[in-house]
Short mmCIF file of C-alpha atoms and ligand atoms in Angstrom, two decimals:
data_model
loop_
_atom_site.label_atom_id
_atom_site.label_comp_id
_atom_site.label_asym_id
_atom_site.label_seq_id
_atom_site.Cartn_x
_atom_site.Cartn_y
_atom_site.Cartn_z
CA THR T 1338 293.92 166.12 -4.01
CA ALA T 1339 291.31 168.62 -5.10
CA GLY T 1340 291.93 170.03 -8.55
CA SER T 1341 294.45 167.50 -9.78
CA ALA T 1342 293.56 164.55 -12.02
CA PRO T 1343 292.51 161.68 -9.78
CA THR T 1344 294.53 158.49 -9.58
CA ARG T 1345 292.47 155.72 -11.16
CA ASP T 1346 293.53 153.26 -8.48
CA LEU T 1347 290.00 151.94 -7.87
CA THR T 1348 289.53 150.85 -11.47
CA GLY T 1349 287.90 147.41 -11.63
CA ARG T 1350 286.74 147.62 -8.01
CA HIS T 1351 283.14 147.67 -6.83
CA VAL T 1352 282.68 149.75 -3.70
CA VAL T 1353 279.51 150.03 -1.63
CA VAL T 1354 278.99 153.08 0.56
CA SER T 1355 276.15 153.73 2.99
CA ALA T 1356 275.35 157.32 3.93
CA GLY T 1357 272.97 159.51 5.86
CA GLY T 1358 270.69 158.84 8.77
CA THR T 1359 267.96 156.26 9.00
CA ARG T 1360 264.33 157.11 9.67
CA GLU T 1361 262.44 154.78 11.96
CA PRO T 1362 258.68 155.23 11.50
CA LEU T 1363 256.27 155.61 14.39
CA ASP T 1364 253.13 156.10 12.31
CA PRO T 1365 252.42 157.20 8.72
CA VAL T 1366 253.50 160.81 9.43
CA ARG T 1367 256.27 160.54 12.06
CA TYR T 1368 259.70 159.00 12.45
CA LEU T 1369 262.68 158.93 14.78
CA GLY T 1370 265.71 160.28 12.97
CA ASN T 1371 269.08 161.93 13.44
CA ARG T 1372 271.00 164.91 12.11
CA SER T 1373 273.28 163.10 9.67
CA SER T 1374 273.31 164.96 6.34
CA GLY T 1375 274.90 162.16 4.33
CA LYS T 1376 277.45 164.58 2.88
CA GLN T 1377 280.57 162.67 3.93
CA GLY T 1378 279.22 159.40 2.52
CA HIS T 1379 278.18 161.07 -0.70
CA ALA T 1380 281.64 162.63 -1.01
CA LEU T 1381 283.19 159.18 -0.54
CA ALA T 1382 281.03 157.81 -3.34
CA VAL T 1383 281.94 160.62 -5.72
CA ALA T 1384 285.65 160.31 -4.87
CA ALA T 1385 285.58 156.54 -5.48
CA ALA T 1386 283.89 157.02 -8.85
CA ALA T 1387 286.55 159.59 -9.79
CA ARG T 1388 289.21 156.99 -8.92
CA GLY T 1389 287.61 154.52 -11.34
CA ALA T 1390 285.41 152.40 -9.06
CA ARG T 1391 281.94 151.10 -9.77
CA VAL T 1392 280.02 152.66 -6.89
CA THR T 1393 276.80 151.68 -5.15
CA LEU T 1394 275.59 154.32 -2.70
CA VAL T 1395 272.91 153.27 -0.22
CA THR T 1396 271.41 156.40 1.30
CA SER T 1397 268.35 157.95 2.88
CA ALA T 1398 269.01 161.18 0.97
CA LYS T 1399 268.13 161.71 -2.69
CA PRO T 1400 271.41 162.84 -4.21
CA ASP T 1401 271.94 163.14 -7.93
CA LEU T 1402 275.50 161.98 -8.32
CA PRO T 1403 276.79 161.23 -11.82
CA GLY T 1404 278.47 157.85 -12.14
CA VAL T 1405 277.04 156.52 -8.86
CA ASP T 1406 274.29 153.88 -8.53
CA VAL T 1407 271.99 155.14 -5.78
CA VAL T 1408 269.84 152.78 -3.72
CA HIS T 1409 267.34 154.68 -1.58
CA ILE T 1410 266.50 153.43 1.92
CA GLU T 1411 264.67 154.86 4.91
CA THR T 1412 264.94 152.42 7.82
CA ALA T 1413 267.83 150.52 9.38
CA LEU T 1414 266.20 147.23 8.35
CA GLN T 1415 265.99 148.40 4.72
CA LEU T 1416 269.60 149.57 4.93
CA ARG T 1417 270.61 146.17 6.26
CA ASP T 1418 268.92 144.34 3.37
CA ALA T 1419 270.46 146.69 0.81
CA MET T 1420 273.95 146.35 2.31
CA HIS T 1421 273.82 142.57 2.44
CA ALA T 1422 272.63 142.43 -1.17
CA ALA T 1423 275.33 144.81 -2.40
CA ALA T 1424 278.10 143.36 -0.22
CA ALA T 1425 277.65 139.92 -1.80
CA ASP T 1426 279.62 141.18 -4.76
CA CYS T 1427 282.03 143.97 -3.85
CA ASP T 1428 285.60 144.76 -2.90
CA VAL T 1429 284.98 147.43 -0.26
CA VAL T 1430 282.10 148.29 2.07
CA VAL T 1431 282.01 151.65 3.82
CA MET T 1432 279.43 152.12 6.58
CA ALA T 1433 279.22 155.90 6.74
CA ALA T 1434 275.49 155.82 7.52
CA ALA T 1435 274.26 157.00 10.91
CA VAL T 1436 272.18 153.93 11.71
CA ALA T 1437 269.55 154.32 14.43
CA ASP T 1438 270.54 152.03 17.29
CA PHE T 1439 266.88 151.58 18.19
CA ARG T 1440 263.53 151.66 16.42
CA PRO T 1441 259.99 151.89 17.76
CA ALA T 1442 258.81 148.44 18.80
CA THR T 1443 255.54 148.90 16.99
CA TYR T 1444 254.37 150.85 13.98
CA ALA T 1445 250.94 152.46 14.24
CA PRO T 1446 249.31 152.07 10.82
CA THR T 1447 247.12 155.12 11.51
CA LYS T 1448 248.17 158.49 12.90
CA ILE T 1449 248.73 158.54 16.65
CA LYS T 1450 246.24 161.06 18.08
CA LYS T 1451 247.04 163.27 21.05
CA THR T 1452 243.74 162.38 22.65
CA HIS T 1453 243.31 158.62 22.79
CA GLU T 1454 240.17 156.55 22.84
CA SER T 1455 237.82 157.26 25.72
CA ARG T 1456 238.29 155.67 29.09
CA PRO T 1457 235.54 153.30 30.40
CA ASP T 1458 233.93 156.24 32.23
CA GLY T 1459 233.67 158.12 28.93
CA SER T 1460 236.38 160.73 29.63
CA ALA T 1461 239.15 161.34 27.12
CA ASP T 1462 242.64 159.99 27.86
CA GLU T 1463 245.11 162.84 27.31
CA SER T 1464 248.13 161.20 28.95
CA ALA T 1465 251.39 161.23 26.96
CA PRO T 1466 252.16 157.94 25.23
CA THR T 1467 255.33 156.00 25.98
CA ILE T 1468 257.32 154.88 22.97
CA GLU T 1469 258.90 151.49 23.43
CA LEU T 1470 262.12 150.91 21.48
CA VAL T 1471 263.88 147.75 20.31
CA ARG T 1472 267.49 147.33 19.17
CA ASN T 1473 268.32 147.48 15.49
CA PRO T 1474 270.82 144.96 14.13
CA ASP T 1475 274.45 146.13 13.99
CA ILE T 1476 274.94 146.05 10.22
CA LEU T 1477 278.69 146.66 10.33
CA ALA T 1478 279.19 143.80 12.78
CA GLU T 1479 277.00 141.56 10.60
CA LEU T 1480 279.08 142.38 7.51
CA VAL T 1481 282.28 141.55 9.42
CA ALA T 1482 280.77 138.26 10.68
CA ARG T 1483 279.53 137.37 7.22
CA ARG T 1484 282.98 137.90 5.68
CA GLY T 1485 284.44 135.43 8.16
CA GLY T 1486 288.03 134.59 7.31
CA ALA T 1487 287.86 135.85 3.72
CA ALA T 1488 290.16 138.70 2.63
CA THR T 1489 287.42 140.72 1.00
CA PRO T 1490 285.48 142.87 1.17
CA ILE T 1491 287.60 145.40 3.00
CA ILE T 1492 285.26 146.87 5.61
CA VAL T 1493 285.37 150.49 6.75
CA GLY T 1494 283.38 151.87 9.67
CA PHE T 1495 282.77 155.37 10.89
CA ALA T 1496 282.53 156.48 14.49
CA ALA T 1497 281.22 159.75 15.81
CA GLU T 1498 282.65 160.15 19.28
CA THR T 1499 282.84 162.69 22.04
CA GLY T 1500 285.53 162.55 24.71
CA ASP T 1501 284.18 161.85 28.21
CA GLU T 1502 285.34 160.69 31.63
CA ASP T 1503 285.93 157.18 30.21
CA GLY T 1504 288.44 158.34 27.61
CA SER T 1505 289.37 160.62 24.74
CA VAL T 1506 287.82 160.58 21.28
CA LEU T 1507 290.73 158.40 20.10
CA ASP T 1508 290.47 155.99 23.05
CA HIS T 1509 286.83 155.40 22.18
CA GLY T 1510 287.76 155.03 18.49
CA ARG T 1511 290.41 152.37 19.15
CA ALA T 1512 288.08 150.43 21.41
CA LYS T 1513 285.31 150.59 18.80
CA LEU T 1514 287.65 149.39 16.04
CA GLU T 1515 288.56 146.32 18.12
CA ARG T 1516 284.94 145.68 19.08
CA LYS T 1517 283.63 145.97 15.54
CA GLY T 1518 286.42 144.00 13.88
CA CYS T 1519 286.39 146.11 10.72
CA ASP T 1520 289.65 146.94 8.91
CA VAL T 1521 289.49 150.73 9.04
CA LEU T 1522 287.65 153.12 11.33
CA VAL T 1523 287.18 156.78 10.48
CA VAL T 1524 286.79 158.65 13.75
CA ASN T 1525 284.97 161.95 13.89
CA GLU T 1526 284.83 164.25 16.87
CA VAL T 1527 281.25 165.39 17.28
CA GLY T 1528 279.66 167.96 19.49
CA GLU T 1529 278.06 171.36 19.28
CA GLY T 1530 278.55 172.77 15.78
CA LYS T 1531 280.92 169.98 14.72
CA THR T 1532 280.50 167.79 11.65
CA PHE T 1533 276.74 167.39 11.26
CA GLY T 1534 275.74 169.15 8.06
CA ALA T 1535 279.06 170.99 7.83
CA ASP T 1536 281.06 171.11 4.62
CA ASP T 1537 284.37 170.55 6.37
CA ASN T 1538 285.39 167.61 8.48
CA THR T 1539 288.25 166.62 10.76
CA VAL T 1540 288.86 162.90 11.19
CA THR T 1541 291.41 160.36 12.32
CA VAL T 1542 291.71 157.21 10.21
CA LEU T 1543 292.62 154.11 12.25
CA ARG T 1544 293.65 150.69 10.94
CA ARG T 1545 293.15 147.47 12.82
CA GLY T 1546 296.47 145.95 13.83
CA SER T 1547 298.39 149.19 13.35
CA ASP T 1548 299.28 151.98 15.74
CA ALA T 1549 299.31 154.46 12.88
CA ALA T 1550 296.66 157.17 12.97
CA VAL T 1551 296.19 159.34 9.90
CA GLU T 1552 294.87 162.76 10.86
CA VAL T 1553 293.03 164.71 8.19
CA GLY T 1554 291.57 168.20 8.29
CA PRO T 1555 289.93 170.44 8.89
CA ALA T 1556 289.41 169.79 5.19
CA THR T 1557 286.61 169.45 2.71
CA LYS T 1558 284.71 166.18 2.77
CA ALA T 1559 286.22 165.52 -0.69
CA VAL T 1560 289.76 165.72 0.71
CA VAL T 1561 288.80 163.56 3.69
CA SER T 1562 287.31 161.03 1.25
CA ASP T 1563 290.52 160.76 -0.75
CA ALA T 1564 292.49 160.20 2.46
CA VAL T 1565 290.15 157.33 3.36
CA TRP T 1566 290.47 155.77 -0.11
CA ASP T 1567 294.28 156.12 0.12
CA VAL T 1568 294.23 153.96 3.25
CA VAL T 1569 291.82 151.44 1.67
CA VAL T 1570 293.94 151.14 -1.49
CA SER T 1571 297.02 150.49 0.67
CA LEU T 1572 295.20 147.41 2.06
CA PHE T 1573 294.58 145.72 -1.32
N1 CTP O 502 276.51 150.80 12.60
C1 CTP O 502 275.83 149.79 11.97
N2 CTP O 502 274.64 149.35 12.47
C2 CTP O 502 274.14 149.88 13.60
C3 CTP O 502 274.84 150.91 14.27
C4 CTP O 502 276.03 151.35 13.74
O1 CTP O 502 276.29 149.30 10.93
N3 CTP O 502 272.98 149.43 14.07
C5 CTP O 502 277.80 151.23 12.04
C6 CTP O 502 277.85 152.69 11.63
O2 CTP O 502 277.46 152.87 10.28
C7 CTP O 502 279.33 153.02 11.83
C8 CTP O 502 279.74 152.11 12.98
O3 CTP O 502 278.77 151.08 13.04
O4 CTP O 502 280.10 152.66 10.71
C9 CTP O 502 279.85 152.77 14.30
O5 CTP O 502 278.63 153.37 14.62
P1 CTP O 502 278.47 153.99 16.07
O6 CTP O 502 277.09 154.53 16.22
O7 CTP O 502 279.62 154.92 16.30
O8 CTP O 502 278.70 152.71 16.97
P2 CTP O 502 277.76 151.85 17.89
O9 CTP O 502 278.31 150.47 17.84
O10 CTP O 502 276.34 152.01 17.50
O11 CTP O 502 278.05 152.40 19.33
P3 CTP O 502 277.49 153.71 20.10
O12 CTP O 502 276.46 154.40 19.26
O13 CTP O 502 276.94 153.18 21.38
O14 CTP O 502 278.73 154.55 20.32
CA1 CA O 503 275.22 154.03 17.38
#
């Protein structure tokens, strides 16, 4: 816990953490993004380093974190390449990044202008453009598929959920854990004023094949991180 000397129970382990949102470019000056600050993922990286791990942090932010190897990415496709490269040689993968589910189908190499090229009759076309999107790969699912029947790496996912008419936050979390096939899922309740950019977090940590649900918080992202690593260490 905060303030006490950390347990060095990740000594000798290599952990790979992704964090922050992805940016999907439309043209040289614009992108589609999301509000993820990367703070929870960065806190996980720092906590793992304090517990003795070698840490690779793949992030769209530019944090300066002592004892952490930072790989900078912008897009989901870059994140995917970086995760596959790092996951080839690690004990734990944590997908805390907020990966864009979709990206623009095409990238305009020059700035998209609000008035387009003239119509055949010479008048300017001022209609609003339509942005076509294509699906990004599901990196977490790919990492699970790539592991196959092997015992490692341990794979941790995150899920930001809101309750709705189809179920509670936890119902959605359990379903996502089964669907994704990862070992641990850290479920966050999101909504107005919750989680994004905040310093505190409230999560439920679920394990595949177990009914146990570890509830943490509201607590600092450092405390939440240690609770996640406690669960991961229990799986070694
Ligand atoms: N994730 C991923 N690649 C994607 C989308 C998500 O690796 N293209 C990972 C996230 O990093 C997170 C987990 O999958 O660890 C769950 O992300 P989430 O957005 O909650 O799940 P989705 O499967 O994208 O479902 P939806 O957004 O529809 O709820
Ligand atoms: Ca998603």
